Short mmCIF file of N, CA and C in Angstrom, two decimals:
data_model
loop_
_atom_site.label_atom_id
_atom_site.label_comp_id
_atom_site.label_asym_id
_atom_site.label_seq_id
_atom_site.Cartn_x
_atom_site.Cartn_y
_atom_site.Cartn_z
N UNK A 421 -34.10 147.09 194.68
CA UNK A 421 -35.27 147.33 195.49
C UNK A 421 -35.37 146.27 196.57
N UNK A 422 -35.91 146.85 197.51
CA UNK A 422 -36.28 145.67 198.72
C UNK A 422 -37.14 144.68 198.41
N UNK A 423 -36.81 143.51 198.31
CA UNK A 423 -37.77 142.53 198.10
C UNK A 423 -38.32 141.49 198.99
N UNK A 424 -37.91 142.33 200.11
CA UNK A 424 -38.67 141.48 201.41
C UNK A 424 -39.83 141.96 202.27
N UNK A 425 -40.30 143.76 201.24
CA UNK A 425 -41.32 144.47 201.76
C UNK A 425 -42.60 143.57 201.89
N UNK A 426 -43.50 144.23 202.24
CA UNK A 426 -44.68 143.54 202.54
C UNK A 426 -45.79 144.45 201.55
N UNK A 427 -46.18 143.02 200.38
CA UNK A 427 -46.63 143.89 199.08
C UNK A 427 -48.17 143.48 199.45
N UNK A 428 -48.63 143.74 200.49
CA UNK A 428 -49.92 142.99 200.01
C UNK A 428 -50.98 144.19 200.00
N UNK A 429 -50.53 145.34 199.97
CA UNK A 429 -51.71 146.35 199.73
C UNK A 429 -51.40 146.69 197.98
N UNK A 430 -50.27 146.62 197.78
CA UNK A 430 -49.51 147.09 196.34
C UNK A 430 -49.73 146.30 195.37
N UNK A 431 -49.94 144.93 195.36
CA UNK A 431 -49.85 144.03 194.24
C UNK A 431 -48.68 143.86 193.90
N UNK A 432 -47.97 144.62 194.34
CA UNK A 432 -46.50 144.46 193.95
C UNK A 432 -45.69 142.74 194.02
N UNK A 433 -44.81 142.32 193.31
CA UNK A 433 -44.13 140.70 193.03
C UNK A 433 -43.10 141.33 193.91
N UNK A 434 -42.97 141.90 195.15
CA UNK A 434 -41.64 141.49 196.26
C UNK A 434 -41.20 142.74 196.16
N UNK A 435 -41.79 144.35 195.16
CA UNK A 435 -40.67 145.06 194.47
C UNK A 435 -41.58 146.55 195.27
N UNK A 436 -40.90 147.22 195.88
CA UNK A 436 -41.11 148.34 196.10
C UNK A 436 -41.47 149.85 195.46
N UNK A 437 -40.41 149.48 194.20
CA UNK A 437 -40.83 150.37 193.08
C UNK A 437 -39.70 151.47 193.54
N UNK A 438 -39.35 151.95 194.66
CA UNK A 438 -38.41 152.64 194.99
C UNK A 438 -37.00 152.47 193.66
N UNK A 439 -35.95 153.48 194.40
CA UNK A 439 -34.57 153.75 193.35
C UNK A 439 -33.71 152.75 194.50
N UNK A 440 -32.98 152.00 193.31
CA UNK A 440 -31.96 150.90 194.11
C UNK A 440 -30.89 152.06 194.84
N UNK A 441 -29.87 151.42 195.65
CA UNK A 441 -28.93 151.63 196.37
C UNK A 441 -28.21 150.48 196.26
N UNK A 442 -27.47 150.30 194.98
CA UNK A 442 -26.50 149.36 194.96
C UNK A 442 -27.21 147.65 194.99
N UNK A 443 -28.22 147.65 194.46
CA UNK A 443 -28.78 146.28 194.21
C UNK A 443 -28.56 145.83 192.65
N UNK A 444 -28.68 144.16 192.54
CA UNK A 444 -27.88 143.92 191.58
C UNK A 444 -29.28 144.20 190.85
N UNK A 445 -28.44 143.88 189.34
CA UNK A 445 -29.34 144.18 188.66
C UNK A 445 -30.34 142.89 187.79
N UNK A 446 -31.62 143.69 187.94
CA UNK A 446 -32.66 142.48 186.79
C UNK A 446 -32.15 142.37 185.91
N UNK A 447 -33.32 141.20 185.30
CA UNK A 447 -33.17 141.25 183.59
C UNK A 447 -33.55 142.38 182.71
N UNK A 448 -34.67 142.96 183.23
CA UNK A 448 -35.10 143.48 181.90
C UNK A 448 -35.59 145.24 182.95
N UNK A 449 -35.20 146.22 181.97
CA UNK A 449 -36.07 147.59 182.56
C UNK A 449 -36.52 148.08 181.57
N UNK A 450 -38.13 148.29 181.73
CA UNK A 450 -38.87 148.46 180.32
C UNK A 450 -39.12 150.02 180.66
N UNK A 451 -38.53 151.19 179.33
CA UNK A 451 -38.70 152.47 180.31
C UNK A 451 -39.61 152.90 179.08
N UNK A 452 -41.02 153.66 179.45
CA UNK A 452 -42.08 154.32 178.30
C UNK A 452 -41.38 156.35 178.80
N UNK A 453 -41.26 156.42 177.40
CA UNK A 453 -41.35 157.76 177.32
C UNK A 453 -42.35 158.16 177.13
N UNK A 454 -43.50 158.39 177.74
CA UNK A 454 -44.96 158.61 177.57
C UNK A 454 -45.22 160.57 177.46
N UNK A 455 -44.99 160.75 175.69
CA UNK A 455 -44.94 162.73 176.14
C UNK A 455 -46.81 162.55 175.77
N UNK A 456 -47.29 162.84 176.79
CA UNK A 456 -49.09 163.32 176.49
C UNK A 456 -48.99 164.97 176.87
N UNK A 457 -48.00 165.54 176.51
CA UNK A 457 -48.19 166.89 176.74
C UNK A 457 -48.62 167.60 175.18
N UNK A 458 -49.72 167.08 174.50
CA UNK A 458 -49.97 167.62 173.62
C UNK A 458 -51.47 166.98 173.14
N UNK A 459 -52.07 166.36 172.38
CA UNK A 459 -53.56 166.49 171.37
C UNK A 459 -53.54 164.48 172.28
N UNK A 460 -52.47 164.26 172.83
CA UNK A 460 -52.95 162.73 173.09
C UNK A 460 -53.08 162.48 174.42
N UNK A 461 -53.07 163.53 175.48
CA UNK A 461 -53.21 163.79 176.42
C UNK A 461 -54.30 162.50 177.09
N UNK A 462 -55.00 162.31 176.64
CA UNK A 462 -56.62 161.79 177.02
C UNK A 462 -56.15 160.51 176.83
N UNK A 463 -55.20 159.60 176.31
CA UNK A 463 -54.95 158.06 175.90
C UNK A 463 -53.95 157.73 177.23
N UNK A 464 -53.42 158.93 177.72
CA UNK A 464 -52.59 158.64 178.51
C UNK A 464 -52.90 157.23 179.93
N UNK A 465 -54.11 157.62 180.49
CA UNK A 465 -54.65 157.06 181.07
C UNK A 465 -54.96 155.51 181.16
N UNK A 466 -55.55 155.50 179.88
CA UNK A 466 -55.72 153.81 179.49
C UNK A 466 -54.38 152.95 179.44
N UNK A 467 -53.81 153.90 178.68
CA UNK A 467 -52.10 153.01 178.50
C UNK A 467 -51.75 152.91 179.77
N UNK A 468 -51.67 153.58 180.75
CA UNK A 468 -50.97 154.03 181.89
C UNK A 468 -51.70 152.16 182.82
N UNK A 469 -52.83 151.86 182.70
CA UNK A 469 -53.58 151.02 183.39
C UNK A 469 -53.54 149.74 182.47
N UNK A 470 -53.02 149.99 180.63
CA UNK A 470 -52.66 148.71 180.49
C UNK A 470 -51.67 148.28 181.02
N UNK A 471 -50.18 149.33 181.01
CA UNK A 471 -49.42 148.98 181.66
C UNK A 471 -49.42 148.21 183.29
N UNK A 472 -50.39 148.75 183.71
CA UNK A 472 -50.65 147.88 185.93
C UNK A 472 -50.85 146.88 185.54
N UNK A 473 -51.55 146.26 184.01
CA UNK A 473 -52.42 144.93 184.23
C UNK A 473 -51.41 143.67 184.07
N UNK A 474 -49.94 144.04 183.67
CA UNK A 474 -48.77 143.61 184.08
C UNK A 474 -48.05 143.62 185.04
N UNK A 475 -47.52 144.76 184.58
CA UNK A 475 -46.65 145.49 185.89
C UNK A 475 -45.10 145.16 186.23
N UNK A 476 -44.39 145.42 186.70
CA UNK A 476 -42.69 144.89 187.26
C UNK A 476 -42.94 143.92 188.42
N UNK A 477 -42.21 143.15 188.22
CA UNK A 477 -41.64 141.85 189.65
C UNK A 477 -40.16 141.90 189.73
N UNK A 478 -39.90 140.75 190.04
CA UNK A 478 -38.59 140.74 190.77
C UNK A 478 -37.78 140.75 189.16
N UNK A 479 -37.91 140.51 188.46
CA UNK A 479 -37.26 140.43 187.18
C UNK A 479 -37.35 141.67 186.29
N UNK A 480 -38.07 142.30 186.40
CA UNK A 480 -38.28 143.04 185.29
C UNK A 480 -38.98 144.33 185.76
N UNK A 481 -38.24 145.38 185.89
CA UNK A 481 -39.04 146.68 186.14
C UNK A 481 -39.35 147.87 184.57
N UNK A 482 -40.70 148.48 185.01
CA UNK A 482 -41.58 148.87 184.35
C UNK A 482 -41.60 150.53 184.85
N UNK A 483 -40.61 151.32 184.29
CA UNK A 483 -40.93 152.68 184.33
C UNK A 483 -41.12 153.79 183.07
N UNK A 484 -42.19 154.68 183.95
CA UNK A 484 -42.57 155.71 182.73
C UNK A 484 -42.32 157.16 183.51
N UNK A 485 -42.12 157.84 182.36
CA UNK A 485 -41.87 159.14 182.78
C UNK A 485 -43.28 160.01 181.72
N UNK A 486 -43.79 160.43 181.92
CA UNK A 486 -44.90 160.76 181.58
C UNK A 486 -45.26 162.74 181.64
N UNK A 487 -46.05 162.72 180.96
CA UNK A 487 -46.40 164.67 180.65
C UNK A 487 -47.18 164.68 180.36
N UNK A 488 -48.29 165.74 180.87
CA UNK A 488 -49.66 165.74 180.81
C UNK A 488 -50.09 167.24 180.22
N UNK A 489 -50.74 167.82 179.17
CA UNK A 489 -51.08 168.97 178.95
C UNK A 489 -52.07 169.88 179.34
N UNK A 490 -52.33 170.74 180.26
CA UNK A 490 -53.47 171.06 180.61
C UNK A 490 -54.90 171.27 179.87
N UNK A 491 -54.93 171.15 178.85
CA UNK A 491 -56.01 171.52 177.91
C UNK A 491 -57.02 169.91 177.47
N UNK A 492 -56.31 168.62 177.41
CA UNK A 492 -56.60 167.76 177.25
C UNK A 492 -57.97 166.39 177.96
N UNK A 493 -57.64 166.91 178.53
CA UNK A 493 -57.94 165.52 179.67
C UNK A 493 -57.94 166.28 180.92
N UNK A 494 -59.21 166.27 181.64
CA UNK A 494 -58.93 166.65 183.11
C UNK A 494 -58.94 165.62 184.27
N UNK A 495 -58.90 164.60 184.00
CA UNK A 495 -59.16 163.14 185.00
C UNK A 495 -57.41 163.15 185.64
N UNK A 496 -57.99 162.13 186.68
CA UNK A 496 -56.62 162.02 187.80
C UNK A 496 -55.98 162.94 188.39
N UNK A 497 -57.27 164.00 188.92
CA UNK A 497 -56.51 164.88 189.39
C UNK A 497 -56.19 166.27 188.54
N UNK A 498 -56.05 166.07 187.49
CA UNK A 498 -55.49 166.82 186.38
C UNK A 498 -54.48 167.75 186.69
N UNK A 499 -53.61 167.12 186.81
CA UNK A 499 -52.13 167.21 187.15
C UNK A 499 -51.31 167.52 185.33
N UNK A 500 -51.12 168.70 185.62
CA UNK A 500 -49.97 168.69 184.49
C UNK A 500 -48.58 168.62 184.55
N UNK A 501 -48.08 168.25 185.82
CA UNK A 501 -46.32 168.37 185.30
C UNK A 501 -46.14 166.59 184.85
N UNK A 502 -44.93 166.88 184.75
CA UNK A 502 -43.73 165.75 184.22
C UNK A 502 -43.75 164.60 185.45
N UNK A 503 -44.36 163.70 185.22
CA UNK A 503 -43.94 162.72 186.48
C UNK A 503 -43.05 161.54 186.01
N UNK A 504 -42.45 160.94 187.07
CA UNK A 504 -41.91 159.44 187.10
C UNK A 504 -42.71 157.97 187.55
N UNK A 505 -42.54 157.18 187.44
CA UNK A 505 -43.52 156.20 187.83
C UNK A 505 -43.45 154.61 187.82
N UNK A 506 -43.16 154.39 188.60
CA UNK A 506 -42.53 152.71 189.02
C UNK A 506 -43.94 152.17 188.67
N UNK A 507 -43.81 151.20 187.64
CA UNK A 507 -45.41 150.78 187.20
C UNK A 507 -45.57 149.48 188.39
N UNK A 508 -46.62 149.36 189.07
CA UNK A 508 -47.13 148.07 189.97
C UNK A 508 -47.87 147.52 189.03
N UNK A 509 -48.03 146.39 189.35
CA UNK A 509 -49.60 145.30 189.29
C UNK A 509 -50.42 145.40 189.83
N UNK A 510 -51.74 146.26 188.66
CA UNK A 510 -52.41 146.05 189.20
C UNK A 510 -54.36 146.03 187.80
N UNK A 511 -55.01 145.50 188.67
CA UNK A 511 -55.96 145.00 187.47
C UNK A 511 -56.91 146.68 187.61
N UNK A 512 -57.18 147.27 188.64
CA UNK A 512 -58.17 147.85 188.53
C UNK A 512 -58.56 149.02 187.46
N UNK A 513 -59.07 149.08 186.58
CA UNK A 513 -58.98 150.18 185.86
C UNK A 513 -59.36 151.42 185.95
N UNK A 514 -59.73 151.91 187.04
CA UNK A 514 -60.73 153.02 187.37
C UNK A 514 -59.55 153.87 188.17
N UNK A 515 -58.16 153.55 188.43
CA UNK A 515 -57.13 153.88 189.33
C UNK A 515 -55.93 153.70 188.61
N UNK A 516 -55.29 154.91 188.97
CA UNK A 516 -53.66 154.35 188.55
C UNK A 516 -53.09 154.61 189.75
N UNK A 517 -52.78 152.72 190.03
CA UNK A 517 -51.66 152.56 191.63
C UNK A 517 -50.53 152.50 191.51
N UNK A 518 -50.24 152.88 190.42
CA UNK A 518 -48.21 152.79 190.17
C UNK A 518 -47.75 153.93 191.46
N UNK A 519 -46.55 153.29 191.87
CA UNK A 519 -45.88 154.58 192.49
C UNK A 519 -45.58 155.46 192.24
N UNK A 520 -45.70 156.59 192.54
CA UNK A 520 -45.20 157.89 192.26
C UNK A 520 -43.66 158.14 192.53
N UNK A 521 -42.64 157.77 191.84
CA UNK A 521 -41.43 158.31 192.20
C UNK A 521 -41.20 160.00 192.11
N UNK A 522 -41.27 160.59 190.96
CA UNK A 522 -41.09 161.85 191.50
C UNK A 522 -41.85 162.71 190.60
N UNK A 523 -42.44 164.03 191.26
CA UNK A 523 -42.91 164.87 190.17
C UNK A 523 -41.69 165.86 189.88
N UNK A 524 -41.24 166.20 188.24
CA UNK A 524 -40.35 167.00 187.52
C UNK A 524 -40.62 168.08 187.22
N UNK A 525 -41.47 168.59 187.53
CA UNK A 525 -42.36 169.86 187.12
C UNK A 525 -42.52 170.24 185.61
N UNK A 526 -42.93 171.21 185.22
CA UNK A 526 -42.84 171.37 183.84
C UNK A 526 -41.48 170.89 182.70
N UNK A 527 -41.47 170.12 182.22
CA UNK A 527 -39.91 169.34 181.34
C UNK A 527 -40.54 169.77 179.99
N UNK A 528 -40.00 169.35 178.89
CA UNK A 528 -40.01 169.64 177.55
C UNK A 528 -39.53 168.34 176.94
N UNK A 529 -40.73 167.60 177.00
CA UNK A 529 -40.60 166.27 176.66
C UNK A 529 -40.02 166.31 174.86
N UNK A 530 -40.16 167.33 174.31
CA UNK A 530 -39.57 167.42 173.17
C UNK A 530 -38.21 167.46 172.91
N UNK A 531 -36.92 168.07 174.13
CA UNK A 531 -36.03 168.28 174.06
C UNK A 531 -35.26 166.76 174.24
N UNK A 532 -34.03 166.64 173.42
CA UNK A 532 -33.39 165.36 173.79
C UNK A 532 -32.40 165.11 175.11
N UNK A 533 -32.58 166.33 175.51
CA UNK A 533 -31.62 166.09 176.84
C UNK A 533 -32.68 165.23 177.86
N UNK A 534 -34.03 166.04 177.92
CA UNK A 534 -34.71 165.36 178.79
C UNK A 534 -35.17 163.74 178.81
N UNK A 535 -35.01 163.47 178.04
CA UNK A 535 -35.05 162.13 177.12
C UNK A 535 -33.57 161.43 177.55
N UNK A 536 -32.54 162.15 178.01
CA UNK A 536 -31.41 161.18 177.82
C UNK A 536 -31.64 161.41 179.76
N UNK A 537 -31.94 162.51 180.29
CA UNK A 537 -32.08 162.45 181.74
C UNK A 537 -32.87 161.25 182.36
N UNK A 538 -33.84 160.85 181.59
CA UNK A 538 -34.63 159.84 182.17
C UNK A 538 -33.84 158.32 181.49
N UNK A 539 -33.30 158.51 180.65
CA UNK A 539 -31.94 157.54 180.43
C UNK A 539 -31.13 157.10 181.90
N UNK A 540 -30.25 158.37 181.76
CA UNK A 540 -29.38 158.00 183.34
C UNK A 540 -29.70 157.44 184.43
N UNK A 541 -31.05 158.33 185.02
CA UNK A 541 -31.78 158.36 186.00
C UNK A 541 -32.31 156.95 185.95
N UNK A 542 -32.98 156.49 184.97
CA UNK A 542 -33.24 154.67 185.01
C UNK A 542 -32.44 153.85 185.33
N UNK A 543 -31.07 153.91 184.44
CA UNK A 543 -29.75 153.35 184.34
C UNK A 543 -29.10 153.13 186.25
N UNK A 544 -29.02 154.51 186.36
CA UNK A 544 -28.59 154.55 188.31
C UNK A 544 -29.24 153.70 188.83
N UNK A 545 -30.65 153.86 189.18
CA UNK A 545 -31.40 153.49 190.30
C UNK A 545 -32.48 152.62 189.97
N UNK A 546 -32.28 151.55 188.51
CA UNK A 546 -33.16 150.51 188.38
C UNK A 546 -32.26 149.46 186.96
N UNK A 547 -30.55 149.64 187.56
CA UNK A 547 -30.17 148.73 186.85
C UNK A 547 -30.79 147.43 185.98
N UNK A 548 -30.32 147.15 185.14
CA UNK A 548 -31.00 145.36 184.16
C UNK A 548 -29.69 145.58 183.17
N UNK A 549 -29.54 143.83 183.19
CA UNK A 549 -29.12 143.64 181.91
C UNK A 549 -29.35 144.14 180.77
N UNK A 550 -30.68 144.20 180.47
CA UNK A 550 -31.46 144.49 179.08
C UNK A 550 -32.41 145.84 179.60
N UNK A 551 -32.53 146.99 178.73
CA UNK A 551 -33.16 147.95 178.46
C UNK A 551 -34.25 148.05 177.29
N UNK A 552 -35.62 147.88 177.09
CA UNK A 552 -35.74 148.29 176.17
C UNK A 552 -36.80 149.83 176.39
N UNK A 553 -37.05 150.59 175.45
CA UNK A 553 -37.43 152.10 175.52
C UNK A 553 -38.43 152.20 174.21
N UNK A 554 -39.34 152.42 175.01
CA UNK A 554 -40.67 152.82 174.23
C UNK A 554 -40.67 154.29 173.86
N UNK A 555 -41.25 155.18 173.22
CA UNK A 555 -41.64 155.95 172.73
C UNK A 555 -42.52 156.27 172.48
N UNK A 556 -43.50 156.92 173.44
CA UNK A 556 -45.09 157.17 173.24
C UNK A 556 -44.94 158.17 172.90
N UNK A 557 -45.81 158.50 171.44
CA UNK A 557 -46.01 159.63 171.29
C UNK A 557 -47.17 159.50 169.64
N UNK A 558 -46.96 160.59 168.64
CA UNK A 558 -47.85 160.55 167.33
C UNK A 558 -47.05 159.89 166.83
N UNK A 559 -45.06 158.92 167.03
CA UNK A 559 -44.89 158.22 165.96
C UNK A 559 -44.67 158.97 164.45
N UNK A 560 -44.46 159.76 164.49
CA UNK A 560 -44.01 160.10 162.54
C UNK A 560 -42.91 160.79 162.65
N UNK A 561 -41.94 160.32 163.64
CA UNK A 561 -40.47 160.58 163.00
C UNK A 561 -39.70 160.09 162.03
N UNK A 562 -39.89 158.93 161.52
CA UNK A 562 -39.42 158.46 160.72
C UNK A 562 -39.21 159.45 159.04
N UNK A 563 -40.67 160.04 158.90
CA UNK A 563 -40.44 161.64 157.97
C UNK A 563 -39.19 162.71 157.82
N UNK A 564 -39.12 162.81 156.90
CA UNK A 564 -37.92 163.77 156.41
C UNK A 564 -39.00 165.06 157.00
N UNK A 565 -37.69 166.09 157.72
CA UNK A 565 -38.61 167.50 157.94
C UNK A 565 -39.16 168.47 156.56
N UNK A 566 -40.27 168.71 157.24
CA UNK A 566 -40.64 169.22 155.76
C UNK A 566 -41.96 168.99 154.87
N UNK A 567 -41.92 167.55 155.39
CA UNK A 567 -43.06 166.47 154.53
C UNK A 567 -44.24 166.71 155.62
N UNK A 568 -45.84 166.06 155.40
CA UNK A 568 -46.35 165.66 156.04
C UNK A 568 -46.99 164.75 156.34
N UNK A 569 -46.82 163.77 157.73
CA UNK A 569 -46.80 164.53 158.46
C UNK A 569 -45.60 165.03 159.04
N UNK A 570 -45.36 165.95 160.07
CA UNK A 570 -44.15 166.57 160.85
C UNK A 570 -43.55 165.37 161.61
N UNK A 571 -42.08 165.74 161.32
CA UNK A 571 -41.56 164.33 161.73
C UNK A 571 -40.72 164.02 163.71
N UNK A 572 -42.15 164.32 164.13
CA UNK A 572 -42.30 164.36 165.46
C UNK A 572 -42.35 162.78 166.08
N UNK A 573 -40.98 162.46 166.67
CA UNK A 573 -40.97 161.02 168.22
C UNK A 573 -41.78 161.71 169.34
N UNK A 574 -41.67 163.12 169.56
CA UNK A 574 -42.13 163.57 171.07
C UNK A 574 -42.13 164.77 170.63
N UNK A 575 -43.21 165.06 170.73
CA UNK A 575 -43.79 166.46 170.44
C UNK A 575 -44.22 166.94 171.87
N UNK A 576 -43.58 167.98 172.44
CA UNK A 576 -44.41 168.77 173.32
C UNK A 576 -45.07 170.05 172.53
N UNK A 577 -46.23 170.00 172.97
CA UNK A 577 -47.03 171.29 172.92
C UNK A 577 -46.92 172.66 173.39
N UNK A 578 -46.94 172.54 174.85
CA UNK A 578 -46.68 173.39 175.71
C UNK A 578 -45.62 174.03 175.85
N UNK A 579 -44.44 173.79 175.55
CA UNK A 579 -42.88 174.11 175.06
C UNK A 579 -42.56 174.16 173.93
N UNK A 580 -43.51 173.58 173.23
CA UNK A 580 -43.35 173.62 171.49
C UNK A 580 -41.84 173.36 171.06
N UNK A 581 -41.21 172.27 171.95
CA UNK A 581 -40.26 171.14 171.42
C UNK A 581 -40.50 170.11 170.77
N UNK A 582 -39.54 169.65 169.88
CA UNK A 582 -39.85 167.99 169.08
C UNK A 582 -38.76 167.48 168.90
N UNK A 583 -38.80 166.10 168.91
CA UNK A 583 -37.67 165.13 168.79
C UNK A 583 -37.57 164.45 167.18
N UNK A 584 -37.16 164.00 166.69
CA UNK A 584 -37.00 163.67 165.63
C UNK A 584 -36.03 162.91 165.23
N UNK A 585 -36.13 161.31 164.61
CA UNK A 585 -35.16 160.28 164.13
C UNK A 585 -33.95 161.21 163.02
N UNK A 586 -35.25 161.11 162.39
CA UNK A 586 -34.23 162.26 160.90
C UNK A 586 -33.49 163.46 161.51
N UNK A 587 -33.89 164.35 161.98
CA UNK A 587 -32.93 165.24 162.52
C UNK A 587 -32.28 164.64 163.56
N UNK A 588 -31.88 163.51 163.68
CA UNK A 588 -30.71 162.92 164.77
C UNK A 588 -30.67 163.28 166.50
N UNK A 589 -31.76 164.14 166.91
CA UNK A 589 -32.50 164.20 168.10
C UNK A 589 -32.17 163.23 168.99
N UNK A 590 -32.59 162.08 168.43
CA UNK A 590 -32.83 160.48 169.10
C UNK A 590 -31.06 160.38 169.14
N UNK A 591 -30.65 160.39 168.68
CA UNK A 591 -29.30 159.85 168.83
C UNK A 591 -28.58 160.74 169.89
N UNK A 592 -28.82 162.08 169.80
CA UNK A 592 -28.81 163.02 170.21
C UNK A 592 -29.21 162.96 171.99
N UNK A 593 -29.73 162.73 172.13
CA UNK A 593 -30.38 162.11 173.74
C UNK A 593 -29.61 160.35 174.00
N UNK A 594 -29.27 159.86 173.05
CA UNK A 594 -28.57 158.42 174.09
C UNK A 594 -27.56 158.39 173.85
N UNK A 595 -26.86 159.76 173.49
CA UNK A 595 -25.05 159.62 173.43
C UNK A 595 -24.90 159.85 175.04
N UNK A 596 -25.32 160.49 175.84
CA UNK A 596 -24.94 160.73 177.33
C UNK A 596 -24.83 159.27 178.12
N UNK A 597 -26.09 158.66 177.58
CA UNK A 597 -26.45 157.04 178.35
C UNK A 597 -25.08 156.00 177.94
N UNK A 598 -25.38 156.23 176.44
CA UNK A 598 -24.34 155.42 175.65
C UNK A 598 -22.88 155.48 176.53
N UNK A 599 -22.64 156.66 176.68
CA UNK A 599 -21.14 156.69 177.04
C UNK A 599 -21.20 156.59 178.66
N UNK A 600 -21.97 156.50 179.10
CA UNK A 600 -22.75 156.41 180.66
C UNK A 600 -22.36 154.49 181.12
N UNK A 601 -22.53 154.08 179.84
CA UNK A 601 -22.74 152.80 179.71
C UNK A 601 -21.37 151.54 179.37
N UNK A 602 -20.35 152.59 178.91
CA UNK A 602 -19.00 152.47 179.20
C UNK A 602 -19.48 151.39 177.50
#
């Protein structure tokens, strides 16, 4: 990213938030799989603004790919597709000023391909040494299928996809990165 922009409307630490073109790489790219395309729709928001009250600098970029369900939450617009989102710094809570990198339109945050797409897509155009990958979602994959609760990492609603540790899903989505990754 350009780090000689002029951040002073952005809060931004030097960083544009834009997709590199051959810039070296940070330390750290923190990527949230944020699926709110289902019953958690409405939390999305707050997280989305804890995340600004940090934000990416020159070291460390902060992206989410995010899904919104129409039934949930009508604030911000109430936008339901799949977006991308270069997280900024920023304190205000009444706003989310992250950049908008791209809207994906309807995705299936449940499927593991889409999960390994926002893999690559990070990997290209916001190189780091270090990756680490959040997983927003209800959390009860760790469950054998079957049990309850349902052993959902990323449950979409709206597509009525799910990801799942135990059914090998997860592994399933970072063999593309993995081997991406030499």
């Amino acid at each position: 990213a350009d780090t000689s922009a002029d951040t002073s409307d952005t809060g931004a630490s030097g960083d544009t938030g834009e997709p590199s073109d051959g810039v070296e790489r940070v330390a750290w790219t923190i990527l949230v799989f944020m699926n709110g395309d289902n019953d958690l729709e409405s939390a999305i928001w707050d997280d989305l603004n804890e995340l600004e009250a940090i934000g990416s600098n020159e070291d460390v970029h902060v992206l989410v790919q995010v899904d919104r369900h129409e039934s949930y939450w009508s604030g911000d617009g109430d936008w339901t597709d799949a977006r991308r989102y270069y997280i900024d710094h920023d304190t205000d809570d009444d706003r989310l000023a992250s950049t908008l990198i791209e809207s994906l339109g309807e995705v299936d945050m449940g499927d593991p391909s889409v999960l390994s797409d926002f893999l690559l897509w990070a990997e290209q155009n916001y190189p780091a040494e270090r990756i680490a990958l959040s997983m927003w979602n209800h959390g009860d994959g760790w469950s054998v299928q079957g049990e309850s609760p349902p052993p959902f990492i990323s449950w979409d609603m709206t597509d009525n996809g799910w990801m799942s540790f135990a059914a090998g899903h997860f592994n399933e989505a970072l063999d593309p990165w993995v081997a991406e990754r030499g």
